[in-house]
PDB file of C-alpha atoms and ligand atoms in Angstrom:
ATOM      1  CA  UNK T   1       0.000   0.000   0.000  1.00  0.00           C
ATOM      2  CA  UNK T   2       1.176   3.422  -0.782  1.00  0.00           C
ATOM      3  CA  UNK T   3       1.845   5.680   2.055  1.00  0.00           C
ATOM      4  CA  UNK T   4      -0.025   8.594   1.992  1.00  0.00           C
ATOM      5  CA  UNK T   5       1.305  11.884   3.156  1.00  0.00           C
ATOM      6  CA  UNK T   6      -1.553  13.646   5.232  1.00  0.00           C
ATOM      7  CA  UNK T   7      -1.927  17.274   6.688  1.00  0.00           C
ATOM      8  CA  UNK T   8      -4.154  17.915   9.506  1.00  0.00           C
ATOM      9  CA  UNK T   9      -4.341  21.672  10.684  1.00  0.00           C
ATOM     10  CA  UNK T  10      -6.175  22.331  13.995  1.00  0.00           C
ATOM     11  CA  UNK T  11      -4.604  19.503  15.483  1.00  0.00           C
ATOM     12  CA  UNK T  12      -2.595  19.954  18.766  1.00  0.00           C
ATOM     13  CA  UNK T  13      -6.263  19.073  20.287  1.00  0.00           C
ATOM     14  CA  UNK T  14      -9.504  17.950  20.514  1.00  0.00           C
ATOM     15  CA  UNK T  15     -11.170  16.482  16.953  1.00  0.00           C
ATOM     16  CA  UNK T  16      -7.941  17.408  14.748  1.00  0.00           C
ATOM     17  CA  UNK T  17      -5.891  15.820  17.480  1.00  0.00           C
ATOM     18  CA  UNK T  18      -7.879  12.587  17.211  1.00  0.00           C
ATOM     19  CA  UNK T  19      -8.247  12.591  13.310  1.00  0.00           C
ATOM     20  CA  UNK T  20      -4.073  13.033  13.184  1.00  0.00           C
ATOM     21  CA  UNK T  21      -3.911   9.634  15.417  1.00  0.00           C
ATOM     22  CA  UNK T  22      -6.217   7.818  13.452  1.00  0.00           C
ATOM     23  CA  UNK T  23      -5.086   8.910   9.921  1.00  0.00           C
ATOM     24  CA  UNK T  24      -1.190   7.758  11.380  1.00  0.00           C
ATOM     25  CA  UNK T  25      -3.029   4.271  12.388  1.00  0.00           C
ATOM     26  CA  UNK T  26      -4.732   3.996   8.963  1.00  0.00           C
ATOM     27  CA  UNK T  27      -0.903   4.402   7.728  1.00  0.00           C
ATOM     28  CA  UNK T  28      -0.229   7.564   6.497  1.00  0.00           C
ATOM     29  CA  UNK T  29       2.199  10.196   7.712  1.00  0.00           C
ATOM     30  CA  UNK T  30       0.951  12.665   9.671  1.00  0.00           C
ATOM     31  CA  UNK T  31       1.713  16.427   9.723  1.00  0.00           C
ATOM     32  CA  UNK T  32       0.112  17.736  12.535  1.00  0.00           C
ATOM     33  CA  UNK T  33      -0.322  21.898  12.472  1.00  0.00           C
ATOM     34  CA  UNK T  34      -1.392  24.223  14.901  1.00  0.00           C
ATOM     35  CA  UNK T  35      -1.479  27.513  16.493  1.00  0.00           C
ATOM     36  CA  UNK T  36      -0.057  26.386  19.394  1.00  0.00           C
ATOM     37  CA  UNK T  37       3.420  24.745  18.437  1.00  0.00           C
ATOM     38  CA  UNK T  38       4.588  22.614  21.559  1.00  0.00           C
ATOM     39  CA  UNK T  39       1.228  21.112  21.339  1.00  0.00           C
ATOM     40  CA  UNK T  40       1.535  20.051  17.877  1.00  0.00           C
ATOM     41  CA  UNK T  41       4.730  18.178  19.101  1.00  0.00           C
ATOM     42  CA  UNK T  42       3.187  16.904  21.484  1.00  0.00           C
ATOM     43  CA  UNK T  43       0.339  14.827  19.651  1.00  0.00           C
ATOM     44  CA  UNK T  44       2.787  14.120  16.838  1.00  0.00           C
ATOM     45  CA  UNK T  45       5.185  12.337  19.757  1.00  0.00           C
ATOM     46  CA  UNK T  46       2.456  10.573  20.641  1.00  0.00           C
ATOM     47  CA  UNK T  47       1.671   9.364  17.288  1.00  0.00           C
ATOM     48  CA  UNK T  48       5.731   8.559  17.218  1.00  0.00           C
ATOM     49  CA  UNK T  49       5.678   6.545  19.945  1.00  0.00           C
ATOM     50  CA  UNK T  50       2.948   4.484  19.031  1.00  0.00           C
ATOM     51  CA  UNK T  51       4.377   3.737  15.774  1.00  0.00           C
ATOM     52  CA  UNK T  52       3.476   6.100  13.606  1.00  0.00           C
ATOM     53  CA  UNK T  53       5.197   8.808  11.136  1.00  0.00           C
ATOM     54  CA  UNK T  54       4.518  12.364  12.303  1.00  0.00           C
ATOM     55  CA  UNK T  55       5.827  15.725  12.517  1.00  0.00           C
ATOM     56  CA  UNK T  56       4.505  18.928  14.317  1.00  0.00           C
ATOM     57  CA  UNK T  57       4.245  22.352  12.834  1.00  0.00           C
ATOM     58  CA  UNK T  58       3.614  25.686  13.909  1.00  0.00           C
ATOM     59  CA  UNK T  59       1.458  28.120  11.690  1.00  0.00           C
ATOM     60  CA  UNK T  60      -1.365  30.194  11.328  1.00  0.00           C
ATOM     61  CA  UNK T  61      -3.541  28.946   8.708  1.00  0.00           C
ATOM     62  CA  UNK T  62      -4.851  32.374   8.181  1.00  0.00           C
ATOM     63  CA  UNK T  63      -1.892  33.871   7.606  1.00  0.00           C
ATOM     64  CA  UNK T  64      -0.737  33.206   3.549  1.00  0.00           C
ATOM     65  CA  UNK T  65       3.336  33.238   4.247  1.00  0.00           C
ATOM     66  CA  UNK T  66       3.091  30.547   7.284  1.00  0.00           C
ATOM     67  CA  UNK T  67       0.713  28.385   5.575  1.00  0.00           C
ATOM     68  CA  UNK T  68       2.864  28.446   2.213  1.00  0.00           C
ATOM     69  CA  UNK T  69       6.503  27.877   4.739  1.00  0.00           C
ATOM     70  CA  UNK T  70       4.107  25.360   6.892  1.00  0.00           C
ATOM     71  CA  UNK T  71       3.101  23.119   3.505  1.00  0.00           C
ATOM     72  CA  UNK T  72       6.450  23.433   1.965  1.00  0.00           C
ATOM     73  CA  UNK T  73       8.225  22.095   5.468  1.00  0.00           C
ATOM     74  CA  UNK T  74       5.696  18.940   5.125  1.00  0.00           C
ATOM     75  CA  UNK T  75       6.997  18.204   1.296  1.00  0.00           C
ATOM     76  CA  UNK T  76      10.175  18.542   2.409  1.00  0.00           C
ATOM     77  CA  UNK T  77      10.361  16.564   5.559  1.00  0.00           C
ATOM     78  CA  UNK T  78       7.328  13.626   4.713  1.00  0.00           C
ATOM     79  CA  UNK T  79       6.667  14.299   1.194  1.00  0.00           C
ATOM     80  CA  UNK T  80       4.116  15.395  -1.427  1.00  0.00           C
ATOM     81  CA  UNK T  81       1.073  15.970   1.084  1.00  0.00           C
ATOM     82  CA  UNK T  82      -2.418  14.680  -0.558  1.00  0.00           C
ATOM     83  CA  UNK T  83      -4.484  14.429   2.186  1.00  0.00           C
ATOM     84  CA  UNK T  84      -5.489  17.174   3.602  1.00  0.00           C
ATOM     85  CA  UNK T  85      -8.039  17.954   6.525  1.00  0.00           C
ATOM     86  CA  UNK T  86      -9.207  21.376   7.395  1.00  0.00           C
ATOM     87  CA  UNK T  87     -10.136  21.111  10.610  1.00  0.00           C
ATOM     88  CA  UNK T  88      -8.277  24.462  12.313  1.00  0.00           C
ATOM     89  CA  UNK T  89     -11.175  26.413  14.172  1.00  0.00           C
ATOM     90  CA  UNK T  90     -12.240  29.035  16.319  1.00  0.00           C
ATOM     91  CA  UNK T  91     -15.449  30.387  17.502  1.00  0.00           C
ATOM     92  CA  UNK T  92     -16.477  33.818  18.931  1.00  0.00           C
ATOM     93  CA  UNK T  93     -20.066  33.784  20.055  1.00  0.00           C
ATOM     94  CA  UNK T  94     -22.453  36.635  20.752  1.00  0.00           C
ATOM     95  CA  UNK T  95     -25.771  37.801  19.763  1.00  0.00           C
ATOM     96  CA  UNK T  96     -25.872  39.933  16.202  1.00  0.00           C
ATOM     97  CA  UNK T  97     -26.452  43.222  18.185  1.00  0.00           C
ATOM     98  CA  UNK T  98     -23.516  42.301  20.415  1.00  0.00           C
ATOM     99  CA  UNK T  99     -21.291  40.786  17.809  1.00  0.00           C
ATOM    100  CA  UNK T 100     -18.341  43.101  16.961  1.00  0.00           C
ATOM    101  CA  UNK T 101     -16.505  43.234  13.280  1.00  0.00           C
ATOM    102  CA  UNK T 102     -13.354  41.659  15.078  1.00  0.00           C
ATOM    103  CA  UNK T 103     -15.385  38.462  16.443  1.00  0.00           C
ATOM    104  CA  UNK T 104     -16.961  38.050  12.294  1.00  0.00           C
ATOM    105  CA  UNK T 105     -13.462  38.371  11.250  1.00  0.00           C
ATOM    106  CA  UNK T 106     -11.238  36.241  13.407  1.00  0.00           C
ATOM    107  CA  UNK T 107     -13.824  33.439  12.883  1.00  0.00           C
ATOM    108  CA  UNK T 108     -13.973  33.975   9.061  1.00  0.00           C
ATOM    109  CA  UNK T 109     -10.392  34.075   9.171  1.00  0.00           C
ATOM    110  CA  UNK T 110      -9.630  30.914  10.574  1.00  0.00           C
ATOM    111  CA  UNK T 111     -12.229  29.234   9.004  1.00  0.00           C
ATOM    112  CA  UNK T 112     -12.814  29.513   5.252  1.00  0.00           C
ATOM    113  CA  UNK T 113      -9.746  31.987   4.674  1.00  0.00           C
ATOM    114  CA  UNK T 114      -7.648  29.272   6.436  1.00  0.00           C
ATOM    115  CA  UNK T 115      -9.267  26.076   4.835  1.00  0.00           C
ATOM    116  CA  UNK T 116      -8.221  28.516   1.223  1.00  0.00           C
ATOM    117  CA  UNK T 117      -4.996  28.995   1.804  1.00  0.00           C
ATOM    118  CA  UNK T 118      -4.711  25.470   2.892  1.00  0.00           C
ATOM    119  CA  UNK T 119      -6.433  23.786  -0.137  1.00  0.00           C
ATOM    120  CA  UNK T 120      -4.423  26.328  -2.625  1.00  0.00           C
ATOM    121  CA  UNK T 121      -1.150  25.044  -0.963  1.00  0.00           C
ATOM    122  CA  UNK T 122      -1.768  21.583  -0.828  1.00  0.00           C
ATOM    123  CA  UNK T 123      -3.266  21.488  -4.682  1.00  0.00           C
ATOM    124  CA  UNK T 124      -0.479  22.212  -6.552  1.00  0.00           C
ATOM    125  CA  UNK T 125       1.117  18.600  -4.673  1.00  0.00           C
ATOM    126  CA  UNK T 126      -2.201  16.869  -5.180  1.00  0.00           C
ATOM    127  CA  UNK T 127      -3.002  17.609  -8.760  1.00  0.00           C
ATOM    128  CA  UNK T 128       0.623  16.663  -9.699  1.00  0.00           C
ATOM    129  CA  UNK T 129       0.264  13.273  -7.929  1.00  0.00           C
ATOM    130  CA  UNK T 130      -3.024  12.664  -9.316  1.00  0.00           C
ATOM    131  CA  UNK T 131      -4.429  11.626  -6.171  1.00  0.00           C
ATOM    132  CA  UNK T 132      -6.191  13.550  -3.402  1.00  0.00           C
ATOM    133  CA  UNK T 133      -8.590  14.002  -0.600  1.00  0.00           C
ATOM    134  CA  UNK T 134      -9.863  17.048   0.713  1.00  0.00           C
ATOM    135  CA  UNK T 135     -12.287  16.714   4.173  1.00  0.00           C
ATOM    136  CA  UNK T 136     -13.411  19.846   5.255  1.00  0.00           C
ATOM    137  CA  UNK T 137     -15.451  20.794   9.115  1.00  0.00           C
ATOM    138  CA  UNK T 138     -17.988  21.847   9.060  1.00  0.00           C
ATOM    139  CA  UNK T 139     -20.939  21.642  11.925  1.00  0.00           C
ATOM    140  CA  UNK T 140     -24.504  21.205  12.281  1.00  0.00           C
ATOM    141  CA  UNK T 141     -24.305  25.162  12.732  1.00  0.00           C
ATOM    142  CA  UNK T 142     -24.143  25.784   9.259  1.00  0.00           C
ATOM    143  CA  UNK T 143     -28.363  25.174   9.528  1.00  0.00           C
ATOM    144  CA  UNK T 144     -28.304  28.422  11.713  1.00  0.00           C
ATOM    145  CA  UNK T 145     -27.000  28.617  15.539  1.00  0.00           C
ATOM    146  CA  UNK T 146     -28.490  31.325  17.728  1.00  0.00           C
ATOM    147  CA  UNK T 147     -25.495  33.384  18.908  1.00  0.00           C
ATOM    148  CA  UNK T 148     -23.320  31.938  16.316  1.00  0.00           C
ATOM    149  CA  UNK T 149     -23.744  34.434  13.156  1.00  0.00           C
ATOM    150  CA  UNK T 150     -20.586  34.425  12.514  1.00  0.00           C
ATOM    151  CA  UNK T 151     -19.716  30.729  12.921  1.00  0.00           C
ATOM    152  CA  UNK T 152     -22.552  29.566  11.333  1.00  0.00           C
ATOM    153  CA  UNK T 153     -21.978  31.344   7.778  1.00  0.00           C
ATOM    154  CA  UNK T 154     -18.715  30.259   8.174  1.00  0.00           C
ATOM    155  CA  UNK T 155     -19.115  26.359   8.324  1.00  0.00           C
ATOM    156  CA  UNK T 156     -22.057  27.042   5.530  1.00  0.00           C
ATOM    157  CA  UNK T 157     -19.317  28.628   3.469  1.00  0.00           C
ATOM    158  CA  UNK T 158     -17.444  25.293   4.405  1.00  0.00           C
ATOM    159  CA  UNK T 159     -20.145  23.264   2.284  1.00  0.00           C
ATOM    160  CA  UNK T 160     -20.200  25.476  -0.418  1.00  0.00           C
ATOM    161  CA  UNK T 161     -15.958  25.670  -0.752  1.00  0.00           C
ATOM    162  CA  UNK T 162     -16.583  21.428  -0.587  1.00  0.00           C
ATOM    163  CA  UNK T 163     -18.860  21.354  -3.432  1.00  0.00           C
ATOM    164  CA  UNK T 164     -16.890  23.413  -5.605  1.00  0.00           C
ATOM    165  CA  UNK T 165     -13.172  22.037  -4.853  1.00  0.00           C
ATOM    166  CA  UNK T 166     -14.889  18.570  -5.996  1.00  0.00           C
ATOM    167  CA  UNK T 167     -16.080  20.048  -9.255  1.00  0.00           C
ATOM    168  CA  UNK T 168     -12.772  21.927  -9.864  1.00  0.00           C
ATOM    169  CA  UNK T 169     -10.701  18.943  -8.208  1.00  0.00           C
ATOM    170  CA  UNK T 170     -12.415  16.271  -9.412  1.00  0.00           C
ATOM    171  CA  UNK T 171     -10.228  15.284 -12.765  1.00  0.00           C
ATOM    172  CA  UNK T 172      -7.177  14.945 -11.247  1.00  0.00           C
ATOM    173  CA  UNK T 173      -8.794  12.432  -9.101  1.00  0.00           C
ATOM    174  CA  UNK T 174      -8.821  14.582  -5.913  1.00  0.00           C
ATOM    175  CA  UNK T 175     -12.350  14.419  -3.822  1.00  0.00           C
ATOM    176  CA  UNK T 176     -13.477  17.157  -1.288  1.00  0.00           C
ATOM    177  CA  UNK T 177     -16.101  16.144   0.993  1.00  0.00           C
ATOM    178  CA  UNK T 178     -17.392  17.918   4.400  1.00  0.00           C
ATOM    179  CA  UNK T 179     -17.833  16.333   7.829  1.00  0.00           C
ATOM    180  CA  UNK T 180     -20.342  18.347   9.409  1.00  0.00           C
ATOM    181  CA  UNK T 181     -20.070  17.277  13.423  1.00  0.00           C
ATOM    182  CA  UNK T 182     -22.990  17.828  16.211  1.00  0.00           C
ATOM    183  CA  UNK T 183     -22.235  18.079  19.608  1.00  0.00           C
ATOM    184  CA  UNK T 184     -18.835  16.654  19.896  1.00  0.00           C
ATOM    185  CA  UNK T 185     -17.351  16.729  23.945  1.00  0.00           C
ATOM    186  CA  UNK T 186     -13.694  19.221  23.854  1.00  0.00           C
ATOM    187  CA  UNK T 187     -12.121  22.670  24.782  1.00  0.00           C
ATOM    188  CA  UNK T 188     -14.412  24.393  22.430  1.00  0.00           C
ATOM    189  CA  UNK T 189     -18.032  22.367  23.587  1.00  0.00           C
ATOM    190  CA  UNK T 190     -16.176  23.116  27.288  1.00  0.00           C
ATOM    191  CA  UNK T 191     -15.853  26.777  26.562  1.00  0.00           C
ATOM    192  CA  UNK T 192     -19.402  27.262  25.450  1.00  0.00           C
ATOM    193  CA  UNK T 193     -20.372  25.809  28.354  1.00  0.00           C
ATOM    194  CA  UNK T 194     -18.233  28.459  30.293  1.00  0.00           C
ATOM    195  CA  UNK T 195     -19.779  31.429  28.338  1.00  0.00           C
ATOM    196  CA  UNK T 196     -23.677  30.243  29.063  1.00  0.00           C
ATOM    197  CA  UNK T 197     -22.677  29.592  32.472  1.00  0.00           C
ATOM    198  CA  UNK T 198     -23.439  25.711  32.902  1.00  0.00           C
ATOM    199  CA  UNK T 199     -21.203  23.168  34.080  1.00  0.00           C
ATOM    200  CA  UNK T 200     -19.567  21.263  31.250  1.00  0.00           C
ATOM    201  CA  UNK T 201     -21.414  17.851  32.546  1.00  0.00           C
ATOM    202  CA  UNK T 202     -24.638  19.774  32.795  1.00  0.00           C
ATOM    203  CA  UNK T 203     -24.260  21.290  29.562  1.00  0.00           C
ATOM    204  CA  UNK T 204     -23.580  17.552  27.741  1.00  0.00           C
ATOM    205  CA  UNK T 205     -26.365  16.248  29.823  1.00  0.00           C
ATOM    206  CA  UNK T 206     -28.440  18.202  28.599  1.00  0.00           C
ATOM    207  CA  UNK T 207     -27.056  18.136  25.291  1.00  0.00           C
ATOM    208  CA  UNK T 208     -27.703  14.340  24.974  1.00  0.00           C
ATOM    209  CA  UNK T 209     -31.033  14.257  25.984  1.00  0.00           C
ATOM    210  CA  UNK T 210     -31.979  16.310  22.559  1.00  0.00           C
ATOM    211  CA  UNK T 211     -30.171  13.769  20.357  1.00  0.00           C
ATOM    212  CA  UNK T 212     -32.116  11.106  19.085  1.00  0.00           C
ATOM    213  CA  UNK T 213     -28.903   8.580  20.436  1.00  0.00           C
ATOM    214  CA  UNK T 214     -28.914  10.186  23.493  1.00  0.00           C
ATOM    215  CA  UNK T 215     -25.350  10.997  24.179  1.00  0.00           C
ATOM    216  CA  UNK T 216     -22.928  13.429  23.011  1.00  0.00           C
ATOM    217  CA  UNK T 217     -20.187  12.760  20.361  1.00  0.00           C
ATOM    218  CA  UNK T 218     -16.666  11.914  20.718  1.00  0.00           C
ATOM    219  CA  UNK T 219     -13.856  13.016  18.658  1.00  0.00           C
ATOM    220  CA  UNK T 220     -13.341   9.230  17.585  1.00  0.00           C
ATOM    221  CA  UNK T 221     -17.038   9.483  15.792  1.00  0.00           C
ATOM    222  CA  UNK T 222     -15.583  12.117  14.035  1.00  0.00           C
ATOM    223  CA  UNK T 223     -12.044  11.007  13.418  1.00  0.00           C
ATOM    224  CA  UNK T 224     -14.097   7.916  12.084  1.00  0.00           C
ATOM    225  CA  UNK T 225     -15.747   9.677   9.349  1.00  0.00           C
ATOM    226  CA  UNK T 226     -12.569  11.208   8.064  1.00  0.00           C
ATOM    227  CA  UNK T 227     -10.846   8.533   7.846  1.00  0.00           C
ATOM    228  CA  UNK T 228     -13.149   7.209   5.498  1.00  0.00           C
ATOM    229  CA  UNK T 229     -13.300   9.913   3.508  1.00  0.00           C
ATOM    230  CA  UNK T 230      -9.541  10.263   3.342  1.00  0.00           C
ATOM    231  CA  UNK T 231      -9.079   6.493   2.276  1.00  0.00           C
ATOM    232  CA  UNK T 232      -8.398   4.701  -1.151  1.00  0.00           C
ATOM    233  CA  UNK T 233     -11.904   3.183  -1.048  1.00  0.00           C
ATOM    234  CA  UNK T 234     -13.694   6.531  -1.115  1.00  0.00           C
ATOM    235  CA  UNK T 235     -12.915   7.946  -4.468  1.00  0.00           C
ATOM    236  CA  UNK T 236     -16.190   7.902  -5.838  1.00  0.00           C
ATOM    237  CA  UNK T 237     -17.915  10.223  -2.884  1.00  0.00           C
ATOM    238  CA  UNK T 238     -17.119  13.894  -3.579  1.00  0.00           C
ATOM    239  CA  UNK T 239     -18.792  17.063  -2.572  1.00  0.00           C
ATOM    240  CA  UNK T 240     -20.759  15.273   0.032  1.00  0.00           C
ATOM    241  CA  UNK T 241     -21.936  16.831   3.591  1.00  0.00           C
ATOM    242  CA  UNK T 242     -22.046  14.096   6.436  1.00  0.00           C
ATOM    243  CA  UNK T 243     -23.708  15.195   9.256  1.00  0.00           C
ATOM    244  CA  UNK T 244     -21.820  13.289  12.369  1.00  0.00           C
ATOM    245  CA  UNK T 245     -24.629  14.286  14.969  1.00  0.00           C
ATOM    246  CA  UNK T 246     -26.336  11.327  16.527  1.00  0.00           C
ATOM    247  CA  UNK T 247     -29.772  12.036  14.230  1.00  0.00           C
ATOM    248  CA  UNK T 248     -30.738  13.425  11.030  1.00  0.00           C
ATOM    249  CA  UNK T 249     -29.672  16.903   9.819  1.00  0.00           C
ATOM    250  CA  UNK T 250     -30.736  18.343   6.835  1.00  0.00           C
TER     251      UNK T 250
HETATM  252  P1  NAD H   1     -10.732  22.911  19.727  1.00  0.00           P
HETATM  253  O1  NAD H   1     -10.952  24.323  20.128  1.00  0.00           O
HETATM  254  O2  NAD H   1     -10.650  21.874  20.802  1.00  0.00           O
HETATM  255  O3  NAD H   1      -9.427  22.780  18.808  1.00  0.00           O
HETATM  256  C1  NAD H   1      -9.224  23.641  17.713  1.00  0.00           C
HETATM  257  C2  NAD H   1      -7.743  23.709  17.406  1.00  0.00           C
HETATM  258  O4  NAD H   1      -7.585  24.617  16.312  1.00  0.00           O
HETATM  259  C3  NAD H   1      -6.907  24.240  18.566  1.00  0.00           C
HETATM  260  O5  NAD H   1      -5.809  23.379  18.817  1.00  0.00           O
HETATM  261  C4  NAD H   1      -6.439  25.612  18.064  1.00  0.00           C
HETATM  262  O6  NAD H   1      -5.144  25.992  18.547  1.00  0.00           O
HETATM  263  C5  NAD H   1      -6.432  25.393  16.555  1.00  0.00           C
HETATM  264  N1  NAD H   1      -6.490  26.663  15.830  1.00  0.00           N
HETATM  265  C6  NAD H   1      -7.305  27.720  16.058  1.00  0.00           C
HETATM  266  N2  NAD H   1      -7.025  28.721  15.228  1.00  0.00           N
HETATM  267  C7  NAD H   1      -6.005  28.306  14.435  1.00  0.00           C
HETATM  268  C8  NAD H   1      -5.264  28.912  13.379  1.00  0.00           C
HETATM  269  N3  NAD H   1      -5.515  30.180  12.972  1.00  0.00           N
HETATM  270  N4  NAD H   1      -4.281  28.199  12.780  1.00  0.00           N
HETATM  271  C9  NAD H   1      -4.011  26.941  13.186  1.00  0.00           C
HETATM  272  N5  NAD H   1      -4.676  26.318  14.190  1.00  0.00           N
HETATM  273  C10 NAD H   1      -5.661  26.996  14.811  1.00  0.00           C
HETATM  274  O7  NAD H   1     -11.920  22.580  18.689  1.00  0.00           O
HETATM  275  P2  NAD H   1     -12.607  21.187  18.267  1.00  0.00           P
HETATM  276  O8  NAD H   1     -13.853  21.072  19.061  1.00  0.00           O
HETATM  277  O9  NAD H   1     -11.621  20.081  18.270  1.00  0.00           O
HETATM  278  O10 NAD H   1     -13.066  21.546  16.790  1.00  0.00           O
HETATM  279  C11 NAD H   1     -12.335  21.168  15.622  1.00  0.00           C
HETATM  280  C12 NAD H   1     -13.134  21.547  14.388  1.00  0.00           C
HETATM  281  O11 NAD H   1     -14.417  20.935  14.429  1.00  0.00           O
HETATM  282  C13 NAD H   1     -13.390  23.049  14.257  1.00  0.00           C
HETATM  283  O12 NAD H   1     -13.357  23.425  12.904  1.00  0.00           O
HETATM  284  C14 NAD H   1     -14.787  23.187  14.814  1.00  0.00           C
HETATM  285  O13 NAD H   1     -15.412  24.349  14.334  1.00  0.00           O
HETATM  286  C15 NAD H   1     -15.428  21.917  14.302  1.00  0.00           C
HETATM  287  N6  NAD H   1     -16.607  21.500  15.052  1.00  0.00           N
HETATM  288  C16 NAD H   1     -16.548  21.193  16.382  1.00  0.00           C
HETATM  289  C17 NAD H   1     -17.698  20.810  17.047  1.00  0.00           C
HETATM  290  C18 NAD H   1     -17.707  20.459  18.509  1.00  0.00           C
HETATM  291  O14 NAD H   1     -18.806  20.200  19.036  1.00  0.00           O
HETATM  292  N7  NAD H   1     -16.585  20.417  19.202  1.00  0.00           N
HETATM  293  C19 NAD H   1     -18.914  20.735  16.360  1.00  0.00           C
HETATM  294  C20 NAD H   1     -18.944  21.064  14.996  1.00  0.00           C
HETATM  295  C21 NAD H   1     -17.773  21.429  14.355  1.00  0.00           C
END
């Protein structure tokens, strides 16, 4: 089997962290970029030391000049990257009225700017292998998330960048696809539960008792869909949604 070369951004924690493990255990090397640098070490160690291939990289995916350094350092030290996942995310909540033009930016920033820049970079390696998968996060917010203006166009945008990279992709046999996750338990689901002024375990509690499976995801329900959409069998699903929520979403 050929090893893959795979770039997961967002990933010194919580879902990206997981998806970086399990793309290493499906056998691919891992580059594993983040924000927050020591903590991209950190998970690729882990993935070292369980015997996988990874490295850990520091960048900004909103920023053009660190993504570009951050992509080339991957071909350089792994390989030609053809999987990538754009998983990198923020949010800043707050009612319309209250929401300020920094909060809409920083989240658009990250988001869709970030998930360009990425998919631009990463291309140009894809489209002269031939081969390459594109998985995008989204979230069952793109259907509209009270307090989450911002966020929610943002992961709608994600859907509509995932359709067209699959049109646009598509002959030189790269897919794009979008996991679109629920309620899924980590800093971020923590943090919201900070802001509304629950307890985390109140807040998933609660959370579960609306989903028709009655708990709260994981980031290995998550990681779980990726994988599949990063892997040799899926080649024939592109510029699909999956909602990874525990019940239909539409
Ligand atoms: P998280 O906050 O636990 O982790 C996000 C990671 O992204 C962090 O390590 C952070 O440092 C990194 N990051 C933020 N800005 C970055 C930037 N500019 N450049 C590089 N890295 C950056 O979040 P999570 O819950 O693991 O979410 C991962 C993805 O899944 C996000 O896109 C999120 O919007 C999406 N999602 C999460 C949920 C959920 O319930 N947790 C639901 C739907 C969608």
């Amino acid at each position: 089997m050929t090893q893959r070369i795979a770039v997961v951004t967002g990933a010194a924690r919580g879902i990206g962290a997981e998806v970086a493990a399990r793309l290493a255990a499906d056998g691919n090397a891992v580059a594993v970029v983040d924000l927050d640098e020591a903590a991209s070490k950190e998970v690729a160690d882990r993935i070292n030391g369980s015997g996988g291939w990874a490295i850990g990289i520091g960048a900004d995916v909103s920023d053009e000049e660190q993504v570009t350094a951050a992509v080339t350092r991957v071909a350089e030290e792994l390989g030609a990257p053809t999987i990538l996942v754009n998983n990198a995310g923020i949010i800043r909540d707050n009612l319309l009225f209250k929401m300020t033009v920094a909060d809409w930016d920083a989240v658009m920033g990250v988001h869709l700017r970030g998930a360009f820049l990425m998919s631009r970079e990463v291309q140009k390696y894809q489209t002269k292998e031939g081969w390459g998968r594109i998985v995008n996060l989204s979230s069952t917010s793109a259907l509209g998330n009270r307090g989450q203006a911002n966020y929610a166009a943002a992961k709608a945008g994600m859907q509509g960048f995932t359709k067209t990279l699959a049109l646009e992709l598509g002959r030189f046999g790269v897919t794009a696809n979008a996991v679109a996750p629920g309620f899924i338990a980590t800093e971020m689901t923590a943090a919201t539960a900070e802001r509304i002024g629950v307890s985390f375990e109140d807040f998933k509690e609660a959370s579960a008792a609306e989903i028709p499976v009655r708990r709260v995801g994981v980031p290995a329900d998550i990681a779980n869909a990726v994988s599949f959409f990063a892997g040799e069998g899926a080649g024939f699903v592109s510029g699909q949604v999956l909602y990874v929520a525990g019940g239909p979403k539409a």
